[in-house]
PDB file of C-alpha atoms in Angstrom:
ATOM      1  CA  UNK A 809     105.743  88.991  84.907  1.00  0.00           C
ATOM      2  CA  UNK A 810     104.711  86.001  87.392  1.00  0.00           C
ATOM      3  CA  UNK A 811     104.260  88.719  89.804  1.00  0.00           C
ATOM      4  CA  UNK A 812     101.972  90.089  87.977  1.00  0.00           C
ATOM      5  CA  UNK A 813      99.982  87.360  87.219  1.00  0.00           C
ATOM      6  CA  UNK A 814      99.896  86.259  90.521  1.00  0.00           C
ATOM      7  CA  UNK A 815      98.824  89.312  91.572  1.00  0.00           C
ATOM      8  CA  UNK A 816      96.142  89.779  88.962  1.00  0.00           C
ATOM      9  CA  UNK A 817      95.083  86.124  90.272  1.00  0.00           C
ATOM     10  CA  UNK A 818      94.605  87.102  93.816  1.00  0.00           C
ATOM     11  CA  UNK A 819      92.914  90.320  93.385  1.00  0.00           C
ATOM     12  CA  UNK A 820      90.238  88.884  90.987  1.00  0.00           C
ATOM     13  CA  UNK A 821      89.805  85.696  93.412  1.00  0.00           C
ATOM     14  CA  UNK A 822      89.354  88.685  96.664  1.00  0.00           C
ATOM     15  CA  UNK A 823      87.043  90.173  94.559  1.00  0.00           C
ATOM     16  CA  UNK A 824      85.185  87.233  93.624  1.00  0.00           C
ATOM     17  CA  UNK A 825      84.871  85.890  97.081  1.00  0.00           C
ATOM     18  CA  UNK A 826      83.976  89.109  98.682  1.00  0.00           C
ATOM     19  CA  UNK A 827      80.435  89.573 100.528  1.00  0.00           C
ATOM     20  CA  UNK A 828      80.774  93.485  99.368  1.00  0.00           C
ATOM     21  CA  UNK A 829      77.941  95.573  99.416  1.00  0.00           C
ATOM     22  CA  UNK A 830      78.342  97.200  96.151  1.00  0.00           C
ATOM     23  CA  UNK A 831      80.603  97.873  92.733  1.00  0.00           C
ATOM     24  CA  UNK A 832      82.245 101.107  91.516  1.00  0.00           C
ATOM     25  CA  UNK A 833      83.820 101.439  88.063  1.00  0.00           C
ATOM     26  CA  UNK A 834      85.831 104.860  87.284  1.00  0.00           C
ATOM     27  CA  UNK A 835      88.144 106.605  84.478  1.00  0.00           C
ATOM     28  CA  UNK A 836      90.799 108.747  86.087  1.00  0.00           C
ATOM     29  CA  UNK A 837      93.025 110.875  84.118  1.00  0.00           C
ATOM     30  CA  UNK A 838      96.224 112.636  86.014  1.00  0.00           C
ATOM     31  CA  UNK A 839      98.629 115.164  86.201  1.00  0.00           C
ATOM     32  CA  UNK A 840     102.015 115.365  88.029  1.00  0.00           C
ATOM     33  CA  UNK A 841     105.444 115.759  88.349  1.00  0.00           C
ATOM     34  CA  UNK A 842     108.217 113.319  89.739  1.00  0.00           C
ATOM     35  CA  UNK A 843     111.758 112.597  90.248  1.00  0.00           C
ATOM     36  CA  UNK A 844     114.173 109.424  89.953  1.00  0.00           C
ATOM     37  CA  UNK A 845     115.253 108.451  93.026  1.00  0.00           C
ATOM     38  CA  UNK A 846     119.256 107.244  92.011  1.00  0.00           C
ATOM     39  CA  UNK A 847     122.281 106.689  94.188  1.00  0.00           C
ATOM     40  CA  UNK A 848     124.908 109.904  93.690  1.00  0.00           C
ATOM     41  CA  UNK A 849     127.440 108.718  91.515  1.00  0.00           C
ATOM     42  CA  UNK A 850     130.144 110.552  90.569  1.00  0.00           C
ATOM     43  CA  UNK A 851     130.630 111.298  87.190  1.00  0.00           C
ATOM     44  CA  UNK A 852     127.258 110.629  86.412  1.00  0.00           C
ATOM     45  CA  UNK A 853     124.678 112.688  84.761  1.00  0.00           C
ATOM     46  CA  UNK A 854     121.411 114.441  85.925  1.00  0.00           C
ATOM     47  CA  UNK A 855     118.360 112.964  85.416  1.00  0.00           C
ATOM     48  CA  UNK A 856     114.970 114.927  85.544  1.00  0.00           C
ATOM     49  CA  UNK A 857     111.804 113.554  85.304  1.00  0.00           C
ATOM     50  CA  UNK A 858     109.003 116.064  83.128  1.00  0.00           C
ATOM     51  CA  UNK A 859     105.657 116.483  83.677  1.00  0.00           C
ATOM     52  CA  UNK A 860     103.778 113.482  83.135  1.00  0.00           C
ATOM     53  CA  UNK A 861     100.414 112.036  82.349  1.00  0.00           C
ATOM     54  CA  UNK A 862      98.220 108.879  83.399  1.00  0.00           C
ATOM     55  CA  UNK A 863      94.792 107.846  82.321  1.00  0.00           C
ATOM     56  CA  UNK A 864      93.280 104.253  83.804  1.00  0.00           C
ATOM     57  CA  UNK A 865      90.531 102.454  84.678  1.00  0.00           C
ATOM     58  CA  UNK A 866      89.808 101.533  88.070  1.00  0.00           C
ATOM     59  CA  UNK A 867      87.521  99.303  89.938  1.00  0.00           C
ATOM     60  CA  UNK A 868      86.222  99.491  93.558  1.00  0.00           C
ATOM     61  CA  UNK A 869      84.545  96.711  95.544  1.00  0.00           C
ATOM     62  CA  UNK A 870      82.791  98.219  98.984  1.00  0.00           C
ATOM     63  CA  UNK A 871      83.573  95.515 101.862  1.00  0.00           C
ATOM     64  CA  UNK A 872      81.731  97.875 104.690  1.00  0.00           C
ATOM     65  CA  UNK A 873      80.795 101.327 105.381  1.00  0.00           C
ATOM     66  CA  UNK A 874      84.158 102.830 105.283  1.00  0.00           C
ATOM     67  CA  UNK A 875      86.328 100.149 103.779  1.00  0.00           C
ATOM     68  CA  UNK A 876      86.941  99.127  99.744  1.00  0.00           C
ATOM     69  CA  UNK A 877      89.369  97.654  97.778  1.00  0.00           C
ATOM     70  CA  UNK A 878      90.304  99.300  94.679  1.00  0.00           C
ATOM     71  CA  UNK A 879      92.385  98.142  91.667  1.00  0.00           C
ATOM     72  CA  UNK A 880      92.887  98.697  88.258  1.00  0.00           C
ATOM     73  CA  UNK A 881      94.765  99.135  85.154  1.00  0.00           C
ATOM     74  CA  UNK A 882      97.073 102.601  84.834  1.00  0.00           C
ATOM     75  CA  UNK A 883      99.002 103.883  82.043  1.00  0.00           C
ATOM     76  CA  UNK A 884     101.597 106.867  82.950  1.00  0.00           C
ATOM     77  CA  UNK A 885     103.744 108.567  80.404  1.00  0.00           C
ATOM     78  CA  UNK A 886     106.252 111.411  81.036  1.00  0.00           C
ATOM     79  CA  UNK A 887     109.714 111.954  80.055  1.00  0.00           C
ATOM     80  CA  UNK A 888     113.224 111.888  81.088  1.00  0.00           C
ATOM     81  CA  UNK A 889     115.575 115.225  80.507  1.00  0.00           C
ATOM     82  CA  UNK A 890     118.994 114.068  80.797  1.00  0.00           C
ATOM     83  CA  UNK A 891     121.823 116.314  81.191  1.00  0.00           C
ATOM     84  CA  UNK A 892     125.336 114.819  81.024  1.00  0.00           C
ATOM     85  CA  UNK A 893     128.105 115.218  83.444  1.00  0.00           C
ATOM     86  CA  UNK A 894     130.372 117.804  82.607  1.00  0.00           C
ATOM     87  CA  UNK A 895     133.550 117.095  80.812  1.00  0.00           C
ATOM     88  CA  UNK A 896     135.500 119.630  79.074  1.00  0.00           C
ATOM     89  CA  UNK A 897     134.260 119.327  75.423  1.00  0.00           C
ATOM     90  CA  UNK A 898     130.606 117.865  76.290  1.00  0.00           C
ATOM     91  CA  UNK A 899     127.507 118.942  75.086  1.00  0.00           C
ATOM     92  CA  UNK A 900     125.555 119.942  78.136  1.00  0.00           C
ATOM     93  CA  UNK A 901     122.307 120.232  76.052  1.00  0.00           C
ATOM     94  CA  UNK A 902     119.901 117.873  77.720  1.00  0.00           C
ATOM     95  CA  UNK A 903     118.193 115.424  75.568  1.00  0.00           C
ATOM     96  CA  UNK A 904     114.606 114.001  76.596  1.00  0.00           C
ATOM     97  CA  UNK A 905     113.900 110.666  76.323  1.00  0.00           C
ATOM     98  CA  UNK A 906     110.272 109.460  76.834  1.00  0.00           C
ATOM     99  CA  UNK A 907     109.445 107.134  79.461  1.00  0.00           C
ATOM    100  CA  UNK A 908     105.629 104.304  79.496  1.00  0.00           C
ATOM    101  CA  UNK A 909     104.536 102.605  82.518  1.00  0.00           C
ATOM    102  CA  UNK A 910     101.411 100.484  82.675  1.00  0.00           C
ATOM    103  CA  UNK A 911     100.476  99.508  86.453  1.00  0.00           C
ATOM    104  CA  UNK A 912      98.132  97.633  88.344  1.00  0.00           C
ATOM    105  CA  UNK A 913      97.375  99.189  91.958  1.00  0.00           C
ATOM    106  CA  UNK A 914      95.732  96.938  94.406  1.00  0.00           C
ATOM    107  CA  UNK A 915      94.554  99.727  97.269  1.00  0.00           C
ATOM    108  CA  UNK A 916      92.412  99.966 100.325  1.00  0.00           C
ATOM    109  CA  UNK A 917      90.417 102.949 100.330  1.00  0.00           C
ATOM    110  CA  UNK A 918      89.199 103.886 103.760  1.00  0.00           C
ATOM    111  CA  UNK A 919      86.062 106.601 103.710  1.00  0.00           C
ATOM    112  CA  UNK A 920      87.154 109.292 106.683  1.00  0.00           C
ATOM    113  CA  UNK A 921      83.702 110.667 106.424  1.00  0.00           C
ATOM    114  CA  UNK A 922      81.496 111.171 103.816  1.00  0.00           C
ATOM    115  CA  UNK A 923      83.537 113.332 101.487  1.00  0.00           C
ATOM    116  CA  UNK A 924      86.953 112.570 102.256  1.00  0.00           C
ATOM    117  CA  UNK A 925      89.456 108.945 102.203  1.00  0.00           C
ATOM    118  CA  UNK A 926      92.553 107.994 102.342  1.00  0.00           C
ATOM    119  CA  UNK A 927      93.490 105.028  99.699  1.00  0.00           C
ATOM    120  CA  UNK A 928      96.925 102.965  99.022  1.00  0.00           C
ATOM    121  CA  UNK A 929      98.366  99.369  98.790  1.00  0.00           C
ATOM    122  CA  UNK A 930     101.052  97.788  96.566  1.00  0.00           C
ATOM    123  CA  UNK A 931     101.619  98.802  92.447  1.00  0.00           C
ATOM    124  CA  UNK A 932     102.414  96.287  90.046  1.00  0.00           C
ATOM    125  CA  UNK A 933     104.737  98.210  87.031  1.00  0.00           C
ATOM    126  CA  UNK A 934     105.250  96.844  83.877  1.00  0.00           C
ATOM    127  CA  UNK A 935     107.695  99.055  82.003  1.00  0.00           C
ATOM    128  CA  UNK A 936     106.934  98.931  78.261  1.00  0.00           C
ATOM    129  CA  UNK A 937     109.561 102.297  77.260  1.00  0.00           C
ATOM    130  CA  UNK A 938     111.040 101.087  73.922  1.00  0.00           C
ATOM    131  CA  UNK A 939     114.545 103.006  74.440  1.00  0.00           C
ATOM    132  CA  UNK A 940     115.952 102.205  78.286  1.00  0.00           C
ATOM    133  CA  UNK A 941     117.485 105.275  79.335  1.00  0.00           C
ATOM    134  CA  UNK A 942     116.991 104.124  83.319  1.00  0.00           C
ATOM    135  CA  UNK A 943     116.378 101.053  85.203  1.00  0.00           C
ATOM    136  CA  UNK A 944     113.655  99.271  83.477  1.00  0.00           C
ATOM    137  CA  UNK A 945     110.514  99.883  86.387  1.00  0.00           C
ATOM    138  CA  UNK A 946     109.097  96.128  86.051  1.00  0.00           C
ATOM    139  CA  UNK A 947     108.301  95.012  89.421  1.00  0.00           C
ATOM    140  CA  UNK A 948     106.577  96.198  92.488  1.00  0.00           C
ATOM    141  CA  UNK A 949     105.840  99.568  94.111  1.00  0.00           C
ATOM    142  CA  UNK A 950     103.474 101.697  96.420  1.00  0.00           C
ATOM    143  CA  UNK A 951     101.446 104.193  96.540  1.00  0.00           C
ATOM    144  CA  UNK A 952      99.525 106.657  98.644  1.00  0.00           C
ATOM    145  CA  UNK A 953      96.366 109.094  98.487  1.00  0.00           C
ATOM    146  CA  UNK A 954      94.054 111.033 100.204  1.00  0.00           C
ATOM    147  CA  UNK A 955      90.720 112.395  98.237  1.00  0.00           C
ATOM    148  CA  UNK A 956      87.413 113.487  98.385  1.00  0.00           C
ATOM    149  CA  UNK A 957      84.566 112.680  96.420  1.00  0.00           C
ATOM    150  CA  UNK A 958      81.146 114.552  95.536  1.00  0.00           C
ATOM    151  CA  UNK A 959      78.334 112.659  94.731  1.00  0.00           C
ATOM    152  CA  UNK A 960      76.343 114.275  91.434  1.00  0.00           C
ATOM    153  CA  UNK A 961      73.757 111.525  91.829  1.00  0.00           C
ATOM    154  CA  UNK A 962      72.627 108.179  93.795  1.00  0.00           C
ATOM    155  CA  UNK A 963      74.891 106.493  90.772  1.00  0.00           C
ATOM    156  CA  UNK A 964      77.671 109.080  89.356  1.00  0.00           C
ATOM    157  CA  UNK A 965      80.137 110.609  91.708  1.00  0.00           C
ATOM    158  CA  UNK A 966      83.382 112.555  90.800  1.00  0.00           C
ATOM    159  CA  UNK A 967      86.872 112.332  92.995  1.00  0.00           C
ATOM    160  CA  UNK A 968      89.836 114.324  93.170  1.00  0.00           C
ATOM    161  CA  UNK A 969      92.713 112.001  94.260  1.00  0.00           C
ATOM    162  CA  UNK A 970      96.045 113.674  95.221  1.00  0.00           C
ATOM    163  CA  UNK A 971      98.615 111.096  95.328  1.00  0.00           C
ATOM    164  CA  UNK A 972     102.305 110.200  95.482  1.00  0.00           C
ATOM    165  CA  UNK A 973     103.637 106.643  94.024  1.00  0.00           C
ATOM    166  CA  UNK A 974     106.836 105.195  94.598  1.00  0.00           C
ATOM    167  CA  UNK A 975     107.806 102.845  91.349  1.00  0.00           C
ATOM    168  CA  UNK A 976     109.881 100.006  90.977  1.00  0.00           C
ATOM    169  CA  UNK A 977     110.720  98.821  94.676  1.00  0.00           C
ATOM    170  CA  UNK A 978     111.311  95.590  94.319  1.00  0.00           C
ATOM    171  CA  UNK A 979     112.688  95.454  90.674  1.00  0.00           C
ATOM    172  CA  UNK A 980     112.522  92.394  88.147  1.00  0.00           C
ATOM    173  CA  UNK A 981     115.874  93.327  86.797  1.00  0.00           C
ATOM    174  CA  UNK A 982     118.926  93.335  89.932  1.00  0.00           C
ATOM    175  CA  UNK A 983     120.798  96.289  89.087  1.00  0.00           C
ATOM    176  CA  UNK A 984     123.729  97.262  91.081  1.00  0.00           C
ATOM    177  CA  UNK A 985     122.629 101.041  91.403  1.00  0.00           C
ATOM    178  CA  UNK A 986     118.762 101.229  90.630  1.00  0.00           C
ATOM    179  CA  UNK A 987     117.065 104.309  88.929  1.00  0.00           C
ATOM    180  CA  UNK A 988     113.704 104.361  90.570  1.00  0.00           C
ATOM    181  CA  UNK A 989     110.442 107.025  89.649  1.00  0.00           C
ATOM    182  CA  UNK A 990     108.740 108.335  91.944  1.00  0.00           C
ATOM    183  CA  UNK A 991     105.914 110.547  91.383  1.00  0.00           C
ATOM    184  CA  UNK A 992     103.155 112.993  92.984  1.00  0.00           C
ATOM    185  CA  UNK A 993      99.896 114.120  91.052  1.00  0.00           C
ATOM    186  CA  UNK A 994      96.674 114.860  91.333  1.00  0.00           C
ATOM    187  CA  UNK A 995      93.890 112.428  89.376  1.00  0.00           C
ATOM    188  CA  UNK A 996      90.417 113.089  88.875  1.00  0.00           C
ATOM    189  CA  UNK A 997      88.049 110.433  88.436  1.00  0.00           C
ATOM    190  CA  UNK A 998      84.661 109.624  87.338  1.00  0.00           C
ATOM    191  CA  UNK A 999      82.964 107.163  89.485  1.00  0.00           C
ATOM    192  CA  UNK A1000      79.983 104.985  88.271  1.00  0.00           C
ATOM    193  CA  UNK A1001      78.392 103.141  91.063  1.00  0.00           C
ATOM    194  CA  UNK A1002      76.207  99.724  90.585  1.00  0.00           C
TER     195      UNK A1002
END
């Protein structure tokens, strides 16, 4: 949670302190699917990640021409089909547990050319699933796009964001054999420039 804040703390202060040229506020909403990256025990069960959802709100501060910092608030949901190891006796039916993640990205975007960038940086996860079926995804983790965007007008834009984002790097609970999600999506968002 000090991460977080601190986080939180230095983006706003960048931000604040910036000579940017201009402000960008957007809603995304996504679609993807993932996996959990685990160690191969054996004797352990499958884990598969479903389909999941994020909506957020994201903010974009222009330093140059082709270079912005972008953060944000995220919320991803999806859930987690797990399928037992086999044992004679054992229900195999897998049962589906659901799985919240609220993160702050703090991103460079970098505009290619005029319709297409490239954007990623460092996530800060706070995992707020009620019922811990994995490794509880508080900490820090990455992520990774490339988009294009397609201006409607001087002030309203719209951006299609493939992405991929690995969660829970560097976790705030030490666990001997991590469950980590990672996921890859698409997100479209509706840009609102000042």
């Amino acid at each position: 949670m000090k991460k977080l804040v601190f986080l939180t703390l230095f983006t706003i202060g960048v931000i604040n302190f910036s000579n940017g040229r201009t402000n960008s506020y957007g809603l995304s909403v996504g679609v993807g699917n993932g996996i959990i990256v685990r160690p191969i025990l054996e004797g352990s069960g499958n884990y598969d990640l479903k389909t999941g959802v994020s909506v957020g709100f994201q903010y974009s501060r222009q330093f140059s021409d082709r270079l912005s910092l972008q953060t944000g608030i995220n919320g991803y949901h999806t859930n987690v089909a797990i399928t037992p190891a086999f044992y004679p006796g054992t229900d195999m039916t897998p049962k589906e547990h659901e799985l919240w993640l609220i993160y702050v990205p703090v991103f460079l975007k970098v505009d290619l050319s005029k319709y297409f960038f490239i954007n990623g940086g460092l996530l800060a996860d706070i995992d707020i699933t009620k019922e811990k079926v994995i490794t509880n995804q508080s900490g820090m983790g990455a992520g990774l796009g490339i988009g294009t965007e397609f201006s409607i007008t001087n002030k309203f834009a719209l951006q299609l964001n493939p992405y991929v984002n690995l969660h829970g790097i560097v976790l705030t609970d030490k666990e001997n054999y991590p469950e980590r999600v990672f996921d890859a999506g698409i997100k479209v968002i509706a840009v609102i420039r000042q």
